[in-house]
Amino acid sequence: MPEIHPTSILEGDINLADDVKIGPSCILRGNITLGAGVQLLERVSIKGPARIGAGTIFYPGAIVGYEPQDYKFAPGTPTAGIEIGDNCIIREHATVHAATNTEQPTRLGEGVFLMVNSHVGHDTVVGDRCVIVNNTCLAGHVIVEDRVTFSGGCLVHQHCRIGRLCMLSGGSIISTDLIPYCMTAERNEVVGLNLVGLRRSGMPPSEINILRDTFTHLLRQNLPKPELVEVIAQRMENSEALKHLHKFLVNCDKKALTPIGRNRKKHHI
């Protein structure tokens, strides 16, 4: 039977797994499902529609599922809400806002670590095993692929796409599409491959070498996107990493690509 502290308030169609623990002064309202082993430590607020995966832990002051910060969205407008995957960690005062549409929720994948004061905006989709460090803000409609690491204080503009296994250094500002496997610095600048992340992910050395060669080529030429897509297509036959990069580039149709090494004399590839 779920453990619910007597000071907490639950209103609406709320479904709790048998081993859910809800601590003091939590507020749950609406259509909410909490999976097995979910814990709300204290003073957590969740507004439905919301589906929370098994093993996810919320720390004090976390607020998820409330209305998006969008002038066009009136209070009470129907929404697909939020969906948070299994085994996520939602730390103090982190926020995840509900979707502006009724079909696709704002979503965090499995194993996402959302640290203190971080924010995930409406209609944003975050892939599996991403780390979003303190004070990082993702605006609305952002797409983040798997295993991306955002260092502290990063800012991502609405409608941007962030490729898998990227590493954004502290204070990075992104208003463009960021290709997979790379590291960023400052404002809209790729400074090299995320070699540590690639190795930790288990990517074979042969694949990493292919990426290094490709990135060196890109750094020297900084090709326009149509030519870049063609170059990657010519190289990708024996590389799953390049096939994914090619797919990412083909799907980038709203934003420019983040420049590679625009301001750097030395590139850390």
Tab-separated table of C-alpha atoms in Angstrom:
chain	number	residue	atom	x	y	z
A	1	MET	CA	0.000	0.000	0.000
A	2	PRO	CA	1.373	3.475	-0.858
A	3	GLU	CA	2.800	5.568	1.972
A	4	ILE	CA	1.211	9.038	1.947
A	5	HIS	CA	2.055	11.651	4.570
A	6	PRO	CA	-1.111	13.147	6.124
A	7	THR	CA	-0.064	16.705	5.177
A	8	SER	CA	-0.036	15.924	1.449
A	9	ILE	CA	-2.985	16.708	-0.839
A	10	LEU	CA	-4.113	14.361	-3.623
A	11	GLU	CA	-7.004	15.434	-5.856
A	12	GLY	CA	-8.240	13.869	-9.088
A	13	ASP	CA	-7.735	10.586	-10.917
A	14	ILE	CA	-4.481	9.517	-9.265
A	15	ASN	CA	-3.062	6.018	-9.686
A	16	LEU	CA	-0.262	4.943	-7.355
A	17	ALA	CA	1.809	1.762	-7.428
A	18	ASP	CA	1.736	-0.151	-4.155
A	19	ASP	CA	5.211	0.943	-3.032
A	20	VAL	CA	4.990	4.662	-3.861
A	21	LYS	CA	6.136	6.996	-1.066
A	22	ILE	CA	4.770	10.536	-0.791
A	23	GLY	CA	6.373	12.708	1.870
A	24	PRO	CA	5.140	15.825	3.698
A	25	SER	CA	3.368	18.749	2.014
A	26	CYS	CA	3.218	17.327	-1.510
A	27	ILE	CA	0.406	18.381	-3.863
A	28	LEU	CA	-0.879	16.149	-6.677
A	29	ARG	CA	-3.796	17.310	-8.833
A	30	GLY	CA	-5.318	15.839	-11.972
A	31	ASN	CA	-4.815	12.643	-13.939
A	32	ILE	CA	-1.543	11.304	-12.532
A	33	THR	CA	0.126	7.888	-12.595
A	34	LEU	CA	3.126	7.115	-10.384
A	35	GLY	CA	4.986	3.886	-11.194
A	36	ALA	CA	6.588	1.360	-8.878
A	37	GLY	CA	9.075	2.740	-6.390
A	38	VAL	CA	8.438	6.421	-7.120
A	39	GLN	CA	9.346	8.706	-4.209
A	40	LEU	CA	8.265	12.285	-3.538
A	41	LEU	CA	10.450	13.354	-0.632
A	42	GLU	CA	8.644	16.539	0.439
A	43	ARG	CA	6.975	19.673	-0.960
A	44	VAL	CA	6.763	18.229	-4.465
A	45	SER	CA	3.999	19.515	-6.774
A	46	ILE	CA	2.687	17.525	-9.745
A	47	LYS	CA	-0.173	18.591	-12.001
A	48	GLY	CA	-1.697	16.139	-14.440
A	49	PRO	CA	-1.884	14.810	-17.015
A	50	ALA	CA	1.356	13.240	-15.800
A	51	ARG	CA	2.903	9.794	-16.055
A	52	ILE	CA	5.932	9.123	-13.868
A	53	GLY	CA	8.050	6.023	-14.514
A	54	ALA	CA	9.203	3.452	-11.982
A	55	GLY	CA	12.002	4.327	-9.597
A	56	THR	CA	11.932	8.074	-10.209
A	57	ILE	CA	12.747	10.296	-7.217
A	58	PHE	CA	11.605	13.895	-6.673
A	59	TYR	CA	13.456	16.138	-4.238
A	60	PRO	CA	11.984	19.046	-2.225
A	61	GLY	CA	10.517	21.891	-4.232
A	62	ALA	CA	10.370	20.099	-7.585
A	63	ILE	CA	7.385	21.286	-9.653
A	64	VAL	CA	6.261	19.433	-12.781
A	65	GLY	CA	3.268	19.461	-15.093
A	66	TYR	CA	2.097	23.031	-14.626
A	67	GLU	CA	1.057	25.305	-17.483
A	68	PRO	CA	3.621	26.316	-20.113
A	69	GLN	CA	5.117	29.798	-20.151
A	70	ASP	CA	3.289	30.713	-23.348
A	71	TYR	CA	0.964	33.704	-23.778
A	72	LYS	CA	-1.144	31.697	-26.231
A	73	PHE	CA	-1.901	29.035	-23.602
A	74	ALA	CA	-4.826	30.040	-21.388
A	75	PRO	CA	-5.193	28.401	-17.953
A	76	GLY	CA	-7.426	25.363	-18.192
A	77	THR	CA	-6.597	24.649	-21.845
A	78	PRO	CA	-6.406	20.868	-22.507
A	79	THR	CA	-2.855	19.525	-22.639
A	80	ALA	CA	-1.006	16.242	-23.117
A	81	GLY	CA	0.865	17.135	-19.938
A	82	ILE	CA	4.187	15.515	-19.114
A	83	GLU	CA	5.782	12.083	-19.177
A	84	ILE	CA	8.869	11.206	-17.140
A	85	GLY	CA	10.640	7.883	-17.717
A	86	ASP	CA	11.942	5.257	-15.319
A	87	ASN	CA	14.739	5.913	-12.824
A	88	CYS	CA	14.945	9.664	-13.280
A	89	ILE	CA	16.247	12.004	-10.577
A	90	ILE	CA	14.474	15.354	-10.241
A	91	ARG	CA	16.393	17.544	-7.799
A	92	GLU	CA	15.409	20.588	-5.755
A	93	HIS	CA	13.347	23.276	-7.499
A	94	ALA	CA	13.631	21.701	-10.945
A	95	THR	CA	10.662	22.409	-13.233
A	96	VAL	CA	9.106	20.587	-16.198
A	97	HIS	CA	6.226	22.362	-17.947
A	98	ALA	CA	3.242	20.757	-19.647
A	99	ALA	CA	2.849	20.543	-23.420
A	100	THR	CA	0.921	23.159	-25.391
A	101	ASN	CA	-0.736	20.409	-27.462
A	102	THR	CA	-3.067	17.521	-26.625
A	103	GLU	CA	-1.171	14.700	-28.357
A	104	GLN	CA	2.536	14.717	-27.430
A	105	PRO	CA	3.567	15.406	-23.824
A	106	THR	CA	6.682	17.172	-22.688
A	107	ARG	CA	8.913	14.159	-22.103
A	108	LEU	CA	11.984	13.049	-20.190
A	109	GLY	CA	13.439	9.668	-21.163
A	110	GLU	CA	14.801	7.018	-18.839
A	111	GLY	CA	17.582	7.759	-16.381
A	112	VAL	CA	17.528	11.536	-16.821
A	113	PHE	CA	19.253	13.524	-14.051
A	114	LEU	CA	17.604	16.939	-13.702
A	115	MET	CA	19.667	18.925	-11.195
A	116	VAL	CA	18.888	21.900	-8.940
A	117	ASN	CA	16.985	24.837	-10.500
A	118	SER	CA	17.060	23.338	-13.993
A	119	HIS	CA	14.123	23.865	-16.336
A	120	VAL	CA	12.567	21.866	-19.191
A	121	GLY	CA	10.140	23.933	-21.235
A	122	HIS	CA	6.859	22.973	-22.873
A	123	ASP	CA	6.820	20.388	-25.683
A	124	THR	CA	10.496	19.592	-25.182
A	125	VAL	CA	11.676	15.991	-25.540
A	126	VAL	CA	14.768	14.837	-23.637
A	127	GLY	CA	16.300	11.463	-24.518
A	128	ASP	CA	17.563	8.709	-22.238
A	129	ARG	CA	20.409	9.128	-19.735
A	130	CYS	CA	20.835	12.861	-20.192
A	131	VAL	CA	22.368	14.994	-17.439
A	132	ILE	CA	21.060	18.542	-17.003
A	133	VAL	CA	23.185	20.348	-14.429
A	134	ASN	CA	22.168	23.194	-12.097
A	135	ASN	CA	20.547	26.312	-13.583
A	136	THR	CA	20.398	24.988	-17.141
A	137	CYS	CA	17.274	26.029	-19.058
A	138	LEU	CA	15.820	24.290	-22.107
A	139	ALA	CA	13.203	26.423	-23.860
A	140	GLY	CA	10.068	25.063	-25.513
A	141	HIS	CA	10.040	22.593	-28.408
A	142	VAL	CA	13.679	21.557	-27.931
A	143	ILE	CA	14.691	18.021	-28.963
A	144	VAL	CA	17.571	16.448	-27.039
A	145	GLU	CA	18.876	13.062	-28.148
A	146	ASP	CA	20.260	10.374	-25.810
A	147	ARG	CA	23.177	10.770	-23.392
A	148	VAL	CA	23.690	14.507	-23.720
A	149	THR	CA	25.406	16.324	-20.828
A	150	PHE	CA	24.575	19.958	-20.101
A	151	SER	CA	27.028	21.583	-17.700
A	152	GLY	CA	25.862	24.291	-15.301
A	153	GLY	CA	24.086	27.380	-16.540
A	154	CYS	CA	23.509	26.370	-20.167
A	155	LEU	CA	20.759	28.046	-22.195
A	156	VAL	CA	19.059	26.439	-25.205
A	157	HIS	CA	16.727	28.456	-27.448
A	158	GLN	CA	13.331	27.130	-28.518
A	159	HIS	CA	13.062	24.650	-31.409
A	160	CYS	CA	16.750	23.664	-31.243
A	161	ARG	CA	17.934	20.079	-31.714
A	162	ILE	CA	20.820	18.713	-29.651
A	163	GLY	CA	22.523	15.588	-31.030
A	164	ARG	CA	23.345	12.489	-29.015
A	165	LEU	CA	26.449	12.282	-26.848
A	166	CYS	CA	27.079	16.020	-26.948
A	167	MET	CA	28.758	17.808	-24.054
A	168	LEU	CA	27.901	21.460	-23.458
A	169	SER	CA	30.438	23.292	-21.315
A	170	GLY	CA	29.297	25.545	-18.489
A	171	GLY	CA	27.451	28.653	-19.587
A	172	SER	CA	27.055	27.529	-23.205
A	173	ILE	CA	24.324	29.299	-25.156
A	174	ILE	CA	22.776	27.428	-28.082
A	175	SER	CA	20.332	28.961	-30.568
A	176	THR	CA	21.194	26.621	-33.465
A	177	ASP	CA	21.062	22.877	-34.120
A	178	LEU	CA	23.988	21.110	-32.462
A	179	ILE	CA	25.315	18.086	-34.356
A	180	PRO	CA	25.900	14.824	-32.430
A	181	TYR	CA	29.094	13.773	-30.643
A	182	CYS	CA	30.568	17.249	-30.132
A	183	MET	CA	31.584	19.685	-27.402
A	184	THR	CA	30.562	23.328	-27.227
A	185	ALA	CA	31.869	26.500	-25.624
A	186	GLU	CA	30.469	29.964	-25.113
A	187	ARG	CA	27.816	30.991	-27.655
A	188	ASN	CA	27.040	28.735	-30.618
A	189	GLU	CA	30.479	27.241	-31.092
A	190	VAL	CA	31.616	23.643	-31.525
A	191	VAL	CA	35.179	23.170	-30.265
A	192	GLY	CA	35.701	19.467	-30.950
A	193	LEU	CA	34.519	15.943	-30.327
A	194	ASN	CA	33.259	14.760	-26.945
A	195	LEU	CA	35.960	12.089	-26.830
A	196	VAL	CA	35.517	11.258	-23.145
A	197	GLY	CA	31.783	10.794	-23.630
A	198	LEU	CA	32.270	8.677	-26.756
A	199	ARG	CA	34.686	6.346	-24.973
A	200	ARG	CA	32.483	6.054	-21.892
A	201	SER	CA	29.527	5.193	-24.104
A	202	GLY	CA	31.383	2.117	-25.361
A	203	MET	CA	31.770	3.364	-28.923
A	204	PRO	CA	34.473	1.277	-30.670
A	205	PRO	CA	37.816	3.032	-31.275
A	206	SER	CA	37.394	2.466	-35.017
A	207	GLU	CA	34.149	4.482	-34.981
A	208	ILE	CA	35.761	7.245	-32.939
A	209	ASN	CA	38.608	7.444	-35.465
A	210	ILE	CA	36.095	7.791	-38.305
A	211	LEU	CA	34.398	10.631	-36.433
A	212	ARG	CA	37.740	12.330	-35.761
A	213	ASP	CA	38.650	12.206	-39.423
A	214	THR	CA	35.227	13.530	-40.409
A	215	PHE	CA	35.307	16.350	-37.877
A	216	THR	CA	38.784	17.374	-39.001
A	217	HIS	CA	37.432	17.620	-42.540
A	218	LEU	CA	34.491	19.709	-41.334
A	219	LEU	CA	36.730	22.001	-39.318
A	220	ARG	CA	38.862	22.759	-42.343
A	221	GLN	CA	35.988	23.447	-44.721
A	222	ASN	CA	32.895	24.473	-42.661
A	223	LEU	CA	30.662	23.337	-45.513
A	224	PRO	CA	27.096	24.560	-46.043
A	225	LYS	CA	24.544	22.042	-44.833
A	226	PRO	CA	23.548	20.601	-48.259
A	227	GLU	CA	27.194	19.894	-49.084
A	228	LEU	CA	27.791	18.576	-45.580
A	229	VAL	CA	24.939	16.085	-45.959
A	230	GLU	CA	26.460	14.895	-49.225
A	231	VAL	CA	29.935	14.484	-47.705
A	232	ILE	CA	28.580	12.469	-44.775
A	233	ALA	CA	26.538	10.281	-47.141
A	234	GLN	CA	29.711	9.403	-49.040
A	235	ARG	CA	31.496	8.370	-45.834
A	236	MET	CA	28.786	6.627	-43.819
A	237	GLU	CA	28.512	3.163	-45.405
A	238	ASN	CA	30.591	1.400	-42.735
A	239	SER	CA	29.856	3.675	-39.795
A	240	GLU	CA	26.742	3.616	-37.618
A	241	ALA	CA	27.855	6.882	-36.009
A	242	LEU	CA	27.995	8.652	-39.366
A	243	LYS	CA	24.651	7.167	-40.397
A	244	HIS	CA	23.132	8.729	-37.290
A	245	LEU	CA	24.877	12.034	-38.013
A	246	HIS	CA	23.517	11.992	-41.567
A	247	LYS	CA	19.978	11.324	-40.312
A	248	PHE	CA	20.303	14.179	-37.824
A	249	LEU	CA	21.432	16.602	-40.538
A	250	VAL	CA	18.617	15.611	-42.892
A	251	ASN	CA	16.077	16.305	-40.133
A	252	CYS	CA	17.500	19.746	-39.277
A	253	ASP	CA	15.095	21.966	-41.166
A	254	LYS	CA	14.277	24.837	-38.778
A	255	LYS	CA	17.626	26.102	-37.534
A	256	ALA	CA	21.131	26.739	-38.802
A	257	LEU	CA	23.902	24.406	-37.634
A	258	THR	CA	26.187	25.417	-34.790
A	259	PRO	CA	29.459	26.701	-36.338
A	260	ILE	CA	32.527	24.514	-35.857
A	261	GLY	CA	35.585	26.237	-34.463
A	262	ARG	CA	34.539	29.665	-35.622
A	263	ASN	CA	36.583	31.557	-33.025
A	264	ARG	CA	39.228	29.001	-32.067
A	265	LYS	CA	42.790	28.875	-33.357
A	266	LYS	CA	43.280	25.389	-31.942
A	267	HIS	CA	40.616	22.712	-32.097
A	268	HIS	CA	40.568	20.071	-29.415
A	269	ILE	CA	39.733	17.060	-31.558
